[in-house]
Amino acid sequence: MEESVLQKLIDKSSRIVFFGGAGVSTESGIPDFRSTDGLYSMKYDFPPEVILSHSFFKSNPKEFFRFYFDKMIYPGAKPNAAHIKLAELEKKGKLKAVVTQNIDGLHQLAGSKNVYELHGSVHRYYCEKCGVFHTLNEVFALKDASKDGVPRCACGGIVKPDVVLYEERLDTETIEKSVESIASGDLLIVGGTSLNVQPAAGLISYFSGNDVVLINKTPTPYDKKASLVLREPIGEVLGKIRV
């Protein structure tokens, strides 16, 4: 019954915006951070939120990259039904933007074009010294050529992932475009996120359209404001939608 309600909401909407988090990619085999089997529950010499901070990256790049290449990169991951359906909705002209907290690039791999990556992407890297950009494959080669596993540019500078670490600010242009998209939507679908991570989660407050749909396995602070709440895996829910 609830899924038929979602179908009706999608059918009548023409400016859909999707806001997603880690739960969108768990069905592709990428663990989230806060679930019982996520990264926060794993044991390392330092907590993941410490390792993935700007200050730790600067002070201990060797340990940072050891964790990063071990736990943040999933080159074999494939888009799941959620990514694919969202790309189909965009191609149909109904979905106007994807705003994601994920850094895995699976939305683009599925075919989505208008994607705003709030926390950056594991597919982009730049040298902190000379500014030259590198691809993921190039960074793998630089890592393998390094004695300590830290990828370094030809100029000698450390190559940093173009991702937002703890203690770093979100990209202003990405925020502005995300807000503009959310504010102009007539249906906001929020999926795979607890909506507890700020400032990203606060962006949905800019939505002034008709309906908000929340698809998440656990409750969120915004459940009472939603037109429809679904507790099922997002891939299963969106996979059933007719475009």
Short mmCIF file of the C-alpha atoms (twelve columns), coordinates in Angstrom:
data_MODEL
# 
_entry.id   MODEL 
# 
loop_
_atom_site.group_PDB 
_atom_site.id 
_atom_site.type_symbol 
_atom_site.label_atom_id 
_atom_site.label_alt_id 
_atom_site.label_comp_id 
_atom_site.label_asym_id 
_atom_site.label_seq_id 
_atom_site.Cartn_x 
_atom_site.Cartn_y 
_atom_site.Cartn_z 
_atom_site.pdbx_PDB_model_num 
ATOM 1   C CA . MET A 1   0.000  0.000  0.000   1 
ATOM 2   C CA . GLU A 2   2.735  2.485  0.984   1 
ATOM 3   C CA . GLU A 3   4.739  1.723  -2.151  1 
ATOM 4   C CA . SER A 4   1.679  2.479  -4.287  1 
ATOM 5   C CA . VAL A 5   1.490  5.856  -2.518  1 
ATOM 6   C CA . LEU A 6   5.113  6.490  -3.470  1 
ATOM 7   C CA . GLN A 7   4.363  5.573  -7.081  1 
ATOM 8   C CA . LYS A 8   1.485  8.074  -7.162  1 
ATOM 9   C CA . LEU A 9   3.674  10.814 -5.688  1 
ATOM 10  C CA . ILE A 10  6.350  10.188 -8.316  1 
ATOM 11  C CA . ASP A 11  3.811  10.012 -11.135 1 
ATOM 12  C CA . LYS A 12  2.369  13.437 -10.311 1 
ATOM 13  C CA . SER A 13  5.730  15.142 -9.742  1 
ATOM 14  C CA . SER A 14  7.939  16.791 -12.339 1 
ATOM 15  C CA . ARG A 15  10.752 18.290 -10.245 1 
ATOM 16  C CA . ILE A 16  11.895 15.451 -8.012  1 
ATOM 17  C CA . VAL A 17  15.054 15.886 -5.950  1 
ATOM 18  C CA . PHE A 18  16.777 12.990 -4.210  1 
ATOM 19  C CA . PHE A 19  18.850 13.452 -1.048  1 
ATOM 20  C CA . GLY A 20  20.814 10.357 -0.051  1 
ATOM 21  C CA . GLY A 21  23.331 8.965  2.400   1 
ATOM 22  C CA . ALA A 22  25.401 5.860  3.074   1 
ATOM 23  C CA . GLY A 23  22.388 3.556  3.148   1 
ATOM 24  C CA . VAL A 24  21.956 4.038  -0.597  1 
ATOM 25  C CA . SER A 25  25.235 2.217  -1.236  1 
ATOM 26  C CA . THR A 26  25.091 -0.546 1.383   1 
ATOM 27  C CA . GLU A 27  23.183 -2.701 -1.103  1 
ATOM 28  C CA . SER A 28  26.225 -2.316 -3.381  1 
ATOM 29  C CA . GLY A 29  28.447 -3.811 -0.682  1 
ATOM 30  C CA . ILE A 30  29.804 -0.538 0.720   1 
ATOM 31  C CA . PRO A 31  29.419 -0.401 4.537   1 
ATOM 32  C CA . ASP A 32  28.026 2.678  6.206   1 
ATOM 33  C CA . PHE A 33  29.634 4.371  9.194   1 
ATOM 34  C CA . ARG A 34  27.186 4.071  12.028  1 
ATOM 35  C CA . SER A 35  25.427 0.721  11.734  1 
ATOM 36  C CA . THR A 36  26.403 -2.220 13.946  1 
ATOM 37  C CA . ASP A 37  28.672 -3.561 11.207  1 
ATOM 38  C CA . GLY A 38  29.760 -0.172 9.874   1 
ATOM 39  C CA . LEU A 39  33.142 1.507  10.013  1 
ATOM 40  C CA . TYR A 40  32.519 3.052  13.431  1 
ATOM 41  C CA . SER A 41  32.187 -0.390 14.984  1 
ATOM 42  C CA . MET A 42  35.522 -1.647 13.637  1 
ATOM 43  C CA . LYS A 43  38.668 -1.595 15.736  1 
ATOM 44  C CA . TYR A 44  41.788 0.323  14.710  1 
ATOM 45  C CA . ASP A 45  44.629 2.039  16.524  1 
ATOM 46  C CA . PHE A 46  42.582 5.235  16.161  1 
ATOM 47  C CA . PRO A 47  38.828 5.778  15.744  1 
ATOM 48  C CA . PRO A 48  37.767 6.266  12.082  1 
ATOM 49  C CA . GLU A 49  36.559 9.813  12.776  1 
ATOM 50  C CA . VAL A 50  40.063 10.668 14.026  1 
ATOM 51  C CA . ILE A 51  41.846 9.020  11.097  1 
ATOM 52  C CA . LEU A 52  39.537 10.774 8.638   1 
ATOM 53  C CA . SER A 53  40.244 14.233 10.024  1 
ATOM 54  C CA . HIS A 54  42.270 16.985 8.374   1 
ATOM 55  C CA . SER A 55  44.704 17.226 11.276  1 
ATOM 56  C CA . PHE A 56  45.375 13.462 11.253  1 
ATOM 57  C CA . PHE A 57  45.890 13.514 7.483   1 
ATOM 58  C CA . LYS A 58  48.511 16.236 7.907   1 
ATOM 59  C CA . SER A 59  50.265 14.682 10.916  1 
ATOM 60  C CA . ASN A 60  50.111 10.990 9.983   1 
ATOM 61  C CA . PRO A 61  49.560 10.553 6.228   1 
ATOM 62  C CA . LYS A 62  50.933 6.999  6.254   1 
ATOM 63  C CA . GLU A 63  48.269 5.749  8.705   1 
ATOM 64  C CA . PHE A 64  45.612 7.862  7.001   1 
ATOM 65  C CA . PHE A 65  46.215 6.283  3.611   1 
ATOM 66  C CA . ARG A 66  46.524 2.792  5.082   1 
ATOM 67  C CA . PHE A 67  42.980 3.145  6.427   1 
ATOM 68  C CA . TYR A 68  41.736 5.077  3.393   1 
ATOM 69  C CA . PHE A 69  42.787 2.522  0.781   1 
ATOM 70  C CA . ASP A 70  41.669 -0.348 3.001   1 
ATOM 71  C CA . LYS A 71  38.234 0.922  4.040   1 
ATOM 72  C CA . MET A 72  37.153 3.841  1.846   1 
ATOM 73  C CA . ILE A 73  37.843 2.543  -1.654  1 
ATOM 74  C CA . TYR A 74  35.579 -0.058 -3.283  1 
ATOM 75  C CA . PRO A 75  36.614 -0.124 -6.959  1 
ATOM 76  C CA . GLY A 76  34.543 -3.247 -7.631  1 
ATOM 77  C CA . ALA A 77  31.261 -1.790 -6.314  1 
ATOM 78  C CA . LYS A 78  28.411 -1.569 -8.817  1 
ATOM 79  C CA . PRO A 79  25.284 0.606  -8.802  1 
ATOM 80  C CA . ASN A 80  22.262 -1.067 -7.228  1 
ATOM 81  C CA . ALA A 81  18.568 -0.753 -8.051  1 
ATOM 82  C CA . ALA A 82  18.290 2.607  -6.272  1 
ATOM 83  C CA . HIS A 83  21.098 4.233  -8.285  1 
ATOM 84  C CA . ILE A 84  19.744 2.792  -11.527 1 
ATOM 85  C CA . LYS A 85  16.151 3.889  -10.924 1 
ATOM 86  C CA . LEU A 86  17.193 7.426  -10.023 1 
ATOM 87  C CA . ALA A 87  19.190 7.642  -13.255 1 
ATOM 88  C CA . GLU A 88  16.131 6.439  -15.178 1 
ATOM 89  C CA . LEU A 89  13.954 9.082  -13.510 1 
ATOM 90  C CA . GLU A 90  16.461 11.766 -14.481 1 
ATOM 91  C CA . LYS A 91  16.604 10.534 -18.082 1 
ATOM 92  C CA . LYS A 92  12.795 10.655 -18.156 1 
ATOM 93  C CA . GLY A 93  12.974 14.309 -17.110 1 
ATOM 94  C CA . LYS A 94  11.228 13.832 -13.762 1 
ATOM 95  C CA . LEU A 95  14.222 13.913 -11.400 1 
ATOM 96  C CA . LYS A 96  16.169 17.185 -11.457 1 
ATOM 97  C CA . ALA A 97  19.061 16.476 -9.106  1 
ATOM 98  C CA . VAL A 98  20.731 14.000 -6.791  1 
ATOM 99  C CA . VAL A 99  22.274 15.482 -3.657  1 
ATOM 100 C CA . THR A 100 24.464 12.857 -2.012  1 
ATOM 101 C CA . GLN A 101 26.600 12.543 1.090   1 
ATOM 102 C CA . ASN A 102 28.365 9.560  -0.504  1 
ATOM 103 C CA . ILE A 103 31.803 9.701  -2.093  1 
ATOM 104 C CA . ASP A 104 31.672 6.467  -4.115  1 
ATOM 105 C CA . GLY A 105 30.556 7.856  -7.506  1 
ATOM 106 C CA . LEU A 106 27.916 5.147  -7.983  1 
ATOM 107 C CA . HIS A 107 25.206 7.615  -9.020  1 
ATOM 108 C CA . GLN A 108 27.336 8.749  -11.966 1 
ATOM 109 C CA . LEU A 109 28.261 5.161  -12.788 1 
ATOM 110 C CA . ALA A 110 24.542 4.369  -13.004 1 
ATOM 111 C CA . GLY A 111 24.049 7.211  -15.467 1 
ATOM 112 C CA . SER A 112 22.961 10.191 -13.354 1 
ATOM 113 C CA . LYS A 113 24.283 13.490 -14.698 1 
ATOM 114 C CA . ASN A 114 23.150 16.168 -12.246 1 
ATOM 115 C CA . VAL A 115 24.814 14.950 -9.041  1 
ATOM 116 C CA . TYR A 116 25.984 17.172 -6.193  1 
ATOM 117 C CA . GLU A 117 28.550 15.402 -4.006  1 
ATOM 118 C CA . LEU A 118 28.503 17.174 -0.647  1 
ATOM 119 C CA . HIS A 119 31.494 15.260 0.698   1 
ATOM 120 C CA . GLY A 120 33.520 14.959 -2.495  1 
ATOM 121 C CA . SER A 121 34.564 11.850 -4.400  1 
ATOM 122 C CA . VAL A 122 37.111 9.047  -4.090  1 
ATOM 123 C CA . HIS A 123 37.568 9.330  -7.853  1 
ATOM 124 C CA . ARG A 124 39.257 12.757 -7.682  1 
ATOM 125 C CA . TYR A 125 42.657 13.665 -6.195  1 
ATOM 126 C CA . TYR A 126 44.928 16.676 -6.271  1 
ATOM 127 C CA . CYS A 127 48.505 17.434 -5.317  1 
ATOM 128 C CA . GLU A 128 48.695 19.706 -2.288  1 
ATOM 129 C CA . LYS A 129 51.925 21.225 -3.608  1 
ATOM 130 C CA . CYS A 130 51.382 21.906 -7.311  1 
ATOM 131 C CA . GLY A 131 47.616 21.464 -7.612  1 
ATOM 132 C CA . VAL A 132 47.688 18.879 -10.404 1 
ATOM 133 C CA . PHE A 133 44.649 16.578 -10.405 1 
ATOM 134 C CA . HIS A 134 44.956 12.788 -10.528 1 
ATOM 135 C CA . THR A 135 42.546 9.942  -11.201 1 
ATOM 136 C CA . LEU A 136 41.971 7.020  -8.860  1 
ATOM 137 C CA . ASN A 137 43.995 4.683  -11.079 1 
ATOM 138 C CA . GLU A 138 46.877 7.158  -11.132 1 
ATOM 139 C CA . VAL A 139 46.774 7.386  -7.340  1 
ATOM 140 C CA . PHE A 140 46.865 3.592  -7.034  1 
ATOM 141 C CA . ALA A 141 50.042 3.618  -9.145  1 
ATOM 142 C CA . LEU A 142 51.573 6.420  -7.067  1 
ATOM 143 C CA . LYS A 143 50.772 4.518  -3.867  1 
ATOM 144 C CA . ASP A 144 52.370 1.330  -5.184  1 
ATOM 145 C CA . ALA A 145 55.469 3.273  -6.224  1 
ATOM 146 C CA . SER A 146 55.801 4.850  -2.777  1 
ATOM 147 C CA . LYS A 147 57.880 3.224  -0.040  1 
ATOM 148 C CA . ASP A 148 55.425 4.171  2.706   1 
ATOM 149 C CA . GLY A 149 52.151 3.836  0.785   1 
ATOM 150 C CA . VAL A 150 51.583 7.594  0.611   1 
ATOM 151 C CA . PRO A 151 50.811 8.706  -2.972  1 
ATOM 152 C CA . ARG A 152 53.084 11.535 -4.067  1 
ATOM 153 C CA . CYS A 153 52.987 13.669 -7.175  1 
ATOM 154 C CA . ALA A 154 55.950 14.000 -9.553  1 
ATOM 155 C CA . CYS A 155 56.713 17.305 -7.804  1 
ATOM 156 C CA . GLY A 156 56.994 15.492 -4.456  1 
ATOM 157 C CA . GLY A 157 53.777 16.777 -2.938  1 
ATOM 158 C CA . ILE A 158 51.270 14.491 -1.239  1 
ATOM 159 C CA . VAL A 159 48.220 13.734 -3.372  1 
ATOM 160 C CA . LYS A 160 45.074 14.351 -1.295  1 
ATOM 161 C CA . PRO A 161 41.675 12.775 -1.934  1 
ATOM 162 C CA . ASP A 162 39.143 15.385 -3.048  1 
ATOM 163 C CA . VAL A 163 36.871 14.440 -0.154  1 
ATOM 164 C CA . VAL A 164 35.710 16.521 2.798   1 
ATOM 165 C CA . LEU A 165 37.489 15.327 5.919   1 
ATOM 166 C CA . TYR A 166 36.434 16.058 9.488   1 
ATOM 167 C CA . GLU A 167 37.462 19.628 10.404  1 
ATOM 168 C CA . GLU A 168 37.039 20.723 6.767   1 
ATOM 169 C CA . ARG A 169 34.210 22.804 5.318   1 
ATOM 170 C CA . LEU A 170 31.866 21.686 2.589   1 
ATOM 171 C CA . ASP A 171 32.409 23.216 -0.850  1 
ATOM 172 C CA . THR A 172 30.447 26.471 -1.094  1 
ATOM 173 C CA . GLU A 173 29.428 26.073 -4.742  1 
ATOM 174 C CA . THR A 174 28.179 22.520 -4.155  1 
ATOM 175 C CA . ILE A 175 26.142 23.695 -1.164  1 
ATOM 176 C CA . GLU A 176 24.606 26.554 -3.135  1 
ATOM 177 C CA . LYS A 177 23.606 24.331 -6.049  1 
ATOM 178 C CA . SER A 178 22.213 21.700 -3.693  1 
ATOM 179 C CA . VAL A 179 20.106 24.277 -1.863  1 
ATOM 180 C CA . GLU A 180 18.866 25.718 -5.149  1 
ATOM 181 C CA . SER A 181 17.828 22.262 -6.382  1 
ATOM 182 C CA . ILE A 182 16.110 21.265 -3.139  1 
ATOM 183 C CA . ALA A 183 14.288 24.589 -2.868  1 
ATOM 184 C CA . SER A 184 12.886 24.304 -6.406  1 
ATOM 185 C CA . GLY A 185 11.689 20.686 -6.125  1 
ATOM 186 C CA . ASP A 186 8.077  19.569 -5.878  1 
ATOM 187 C CA . LEU A 187 8.927  16.163 -4.355  1 
ATOM 188 C CA . LEU A 188 11.882 15.445 -2.085  1 
ATOM 189 C CA . ILE A 189 12.884 11.809 -1.644  1 
ATOM 190 C CA . VAL A 190 15.300 11.275 1.238   1 
ATOM 191 C CA . GLY A 191 16.927 7.863  1.445   1 
ATOM 192 C CA . GLY A 192 19.587 5.884  3.240   1 
ATOM 193 C CA . THR A 193 20.469 8.545  5.782   1 
ATOM 194 C CA . SER A 194 19.858 9.064  9.492   1 
ATOM 195 C CA . LEU A 195 19.808 12.848 8.891   1 
ATOM 196 C CA . ASN A 196 22.076 13.304 11.889  1 
ATOM 197 C CA . VAL A 197 25.156 14.634 10.068  1 
ATOM 198 C CA . GLN A 198 25.291 18.400 9.860   1 
ATOM 199 C CA . PRO A 199 25.474 20.655 7.973   1 
ATOM 200 C CA . ALA A 200 24.489 18.313 5.139   1 
ATOM 201 C CA . ALA A 201 21.274 17.051 6.749   1 
ATOM 202 C CA . GLY A 202 20.109 20.605 7.367   1 
ATOM 203 C CA . LEU A 203 19.828 21.214 3.628   1 
ATOM 204 C CA . ILE A 204 16.465 19.487 3.406   1 
ATOM 205 C CA . SER A 205 14.968 22.325 5.459   1 
ATOM 206 C CA . TYR A 206 15.140 24.434 2.283   1 
ATOM 207 C CA . PHE A 207 12.520 22.245 0.622   1 
ATOM 208 C CA . SER A 208 9.212  24.079 0.225   1 
ATOM 209 C CA . GLY A 209 7.458  21.693 -2.131  1 
ATOM 210 C CA . ASN A 210 4.441  19.486 -1.590  1 
ATOM 211 C CA . ASP A 211 5.739  16.143 -0.318  1 
ATOM 212 C CA . VAL A 212 8.731  14.602 1.467   1 
ATOM 213 C CA . VAL A 213 9.307  10.846 1.321   1 
ATOM 214 C CA . LEU A 214 11.716 9.248  3.807   1 
ATOM 215 C CA . ILE A 215 13.160 5.811  3.004   1 
ATOM 216 C CA . ASN A 216 15.426 4.595  5.793   1 
ATOM 217 C CA . LYS A 217 15.692 1.472  7.934   1 
ATOM 218 C CA . THR A 218 15.792 3.433  11.197  1 
ATOM 219 C CA . PRO A 219 13.890 6.501  12.438  1 
ATOM 220 C CA . THR A 220 15.130 10.006 11.614  1 
ATOM 221 C CA . PRO A 221 14.517 13.404 13.243  1 
ATOM 222 C CA . TYR A 222 12.385 14.377 10.245  1 
ATOM 223 C CA . ASP A 223 9.968  11.424 10.175  1 
ATOM 224 C CA . LYS A 224 7.037  13.431 11.568  1 
ATOM 225 C CA . LYS A 225 7.439  16.039 8.819   1 
ATOM 226 C CA . ALA A 226 7.289  13.483 6.001   1 
ATOM 227 C CA . SER A 227 4.287  12.657 3.849   1 
ATOM 228 C CA . LEU A 228 5.439  9.052  3.636   1 
ATOM 229 C CA . VAL A 229 7.945  7.005  5.666   1 
ATOM 230 C CA . LEU A 230 9.241  3.630  4.434   1 
ATOM 231 C CA . ARG A 231 11.473 1.386  6.565   1 
ATOM 232 C CA . GLU A 232 12.523 -0.999 3.770   1 
ATOM 233 C CA . PRO A 233 15.885 -1.146 1.932   1 
ATOM 234 C CA . ILE A 234 15.950 1.709  -0.541  1 
ATOM 235 C CA . GLY A 235 17.041 -0.452 -3.470  1 
ATOM 236 C CA . GLU A 236 14.041 -2.703 -2.983  1 
ATOM 237 C CA . VAL A 237 11.667 0.256  -2.737  1 
ATOM 238 C CA . LEU A 238 12.909 2.263  -5.715  1 
ATOM 239 C CA . GLY A 239 13.517 -0.848 -7.779  1 
ATOM 240 C CA . LYS A 240 9.763  -1.425 -7.917  1 
ATOM 241 C CA . ILE A 241 8.957  2.057  -9.189  1 
ATOM 242 C CA . ARG A 242 7.611  2.312  -12.750 1 
ATOM 243 C CA . VAL A 243 9.218  5.110  -14.762 1 
# 
